[in-house]
Amino acid sequence: MASAIRTTWVTLMTTTLLAILLLASFASSTKASWTKNWKLMKETNLVFFMQDYETGKYASAAHVAGVNGTNSNALKFGTVVVFDDPLTERVDRLSKQIGRAQGIYVNCALDGSDFHLLFSAVFTDVKYNGSTLEFQGADRFLLKQKEVSVVSGTGYFRFARGFAILETAFLDLPNLNAAVKFNVTVQHY
């Protein structure tokens, strides 16, 4: 009987020791791989302007839903706006276009002071042609500066993560037209 208990105990201890060694081996190889990949990441800084025009000849945004249907004002709670805005090198609407910002913003503050911004920056310029960055966050448009997240990317910006500081460079509030400066910092492979 004592021999059977001793054999069971030795088997249990051996199995436990092997499991611990296996887990330790897996953990150390995972850490080494993660550390190696982290060092391969690049950092890119970009500055561009999103030309968000809701009226006039260059309109690129449309109200698609809201408390008053499509007649809702973007500055009122509950309004959903879809946009396909040019991204340009400078604040001038007619400066060189480097891509398009395609997505939505929703006025999600009861007092109308806050948009939830969600869009893809689709780059068409030579260096980043076909690559994208995905932006998401609160655009408190009445503040001088605001920050949103870069949550992903494709192409040149594969696995991107980072942030963008937004500044209103031009604002025509009565016509709901604006140029927003994006100062973007992303890490990617």
Short mmCIF file of C-alpha atoms in Angstrom, two decimals, residues 79-171:
data_model
loop_
_atom_site.label_atom_id
_atom_site.label_comp_id
_atom_site.label_asym_id
_atom_site.label_seq_id
_atom_site.Cartn_x
_atom_site.Cartn_y
_atom_site.Cartn_z
CA THR A 79 -27.43 63.96 -35.88
CA VAL A 80 -25.47 61.47 -38.00
CA VAL A 81 -23.23 62.83 -40.76
CA VAL A 82 -21.52 60.73 -43.43
CA PHE A 83 -18.49 62.22 -45.15
CA ASP A 84 -15.96 61.67 -47.92
CA ASP A 85 -13.67 64.62 -47.22
CA PRO A 86 -10.46 65.49 -49.07
CA LEU A 87 -7.24 65.30 -47.07
CA THR A 88 -4.85 68.05 -48.17
CA GLU A 89 -1.28 69.12 -47.46
CA ARG A 90 -2.25 72.65 -46.41
CA VAL A 91 -5.26 74.47 -44.96
CA ASP A 92 -6.16 75.72 -48.45
CA ARG A 93 -9.03 73.57 -49.80
CA LEU A 94 -7.39 73.50 -53.25
CA SER A 95 -3.89 72.49 -52.07
CA LYS A 96 -2.46 69.10 -53.04
CA GLN A 97 -4.79 66.24 -52.07
CA ILE A 98 -3.07 63.30 -50.35
CA GLY A 99 -6.12 61.16 -49.65
CA ARG A 100 -9.74 60.98 -48.50
CA ALA A 101 -11.32 60.79 -45.05
CA GLN A 102 -14.30 58.44 -45.33
CA GLY A 103 -16.59 57.76 -42.39
CA ILE A 104 -19.16 59.17 -40.01
CA TYR A 105 -19.54 61.50 -37.09
CA VAL A 106 -22.43 61.55 -34.68
CA ASN A 107 -23.34 64.45 -32.43
CA CYS A 108 -23.52 62.53 -29.18
CA ALA A 109 -23.59 65.28 -26.52
CA LEU A 110 -26.95 66.45 -25.22
CA ASP A 111 -25.73 70.05 -25.47
CA GLY A 112 -24.51 69.46 -29.06
CA SER A 113 -20.85 70.12 -28.25
CA ASP A 114 -19.31 66.73 -28.99
CA PHE A 115 -19.00 64.48 -32.04
CA HIS A 116 -18.05 60.84 -32.00
CA LEU A 117 -15.67 60.59 -34.96
CA LEU A 118 -15.06 57.31 -36.80
CA PHE A 119 -13.34 57.24 -40.19
CA SER A 120 -10.68 55.78 -42.48
CA ALA A 121 -7.97 58.00 -43.92
CA VAL A 122 -7.40 56.44 -47.35
CA PHE A 123 -4.09 57.73 -48.71
CA THR A 124 -3.62 58.30 -52.43
CA ASP A 125 -0.26 60.09 -52.42
CA VAL A 126 2.74 58.22 -53.88
CA LYS A 127 4.50 57.19 -50.63
CA TYR A 128 1.41 55.86 -48.82
CA ASN A 129 -0.82 55.08 -51.82
CA GLY A 130 -3.51 52.55 -50.87
CA SER A 131 -2.60 52.56 -47.17
CA THR A 132 -5.13 53.50 -44.51
CA LEU A 133 -5.30 54.72 -40.93
CA GLU A 134 -8.41 54.23 -38.78
CA PHE A 135 -9.39 57.11 -36.46
CA GLN A 136 -11.86 56.96 -33.59
CA GLY A 137 -12.73 59.20 -30.67
CA ALA A 138 -14.44 62.23 -29.20
CA ASP A 139 -14.16 65.40 -31.29
CA ARG A 140 -15.06 68.20 -28.90
CA PHE A 141 -15.15 70.63 -31.78
CA LEU A 142 -15.51 73.77 -29.64
CA LEU A 143 -12.12 73.16 -27.99
CA LYS A 144 -8.97 74.57 -29.57
CA GLN A 145 -7.25 71.16 -29.47
CA LYS A 146 -8.66 67.67 -29.12
CA GLU A 147 -7.18 64.19 -29.33
CA VAL A 148 -8.49 61.04 -31.02
CA SER A 149 -7.07 57.53 -31.28
CA VAL A 150 -5.50 55.84 -34.26
CA VAL A 151 -6.77 52.31 -33.75
CA SER A 152 -5.44 50.45 -36.78
CA GLY A 153 -3.97 50.71 -40.25
CA THR A 154 -3.24 48.84 -43.46
CA GLY A 155 -0.50 48.77 -46.08
CA TYR A 156 2.43 50.96 -45.01
CA PHE A 157 0.66 51.47 -41.66
CA ARG A 158 -0.08 47.81 -40.92
CA PHE A 159 -0.97 47.25 -37.23
CA ALA A 160 -0.81 50.99 -36.56
CA ARG A 161 -1.66 52.47 -33.22
CA GLY A 162 -1.28 56.00 -32.02
CA PHE A 163 -3.04 59.33 -31.67
CA ALA A 164 -3.91 62.50 -33.54
CA ILE A 165 -4.08 66.03 -32.18
CA LEU A 166 -6.87 67.91 -34.00
CA GLU A 167 -7.02 71.68 -34.35
CA THR A 168 -9.67 73.66 -36.18
CA ALA A 169 -7.71 75.66 -38.77
CA PHE A 170 -10.74 77.18 -40.54
CA LEU A 171 -14.36 77.39 -39.39
#
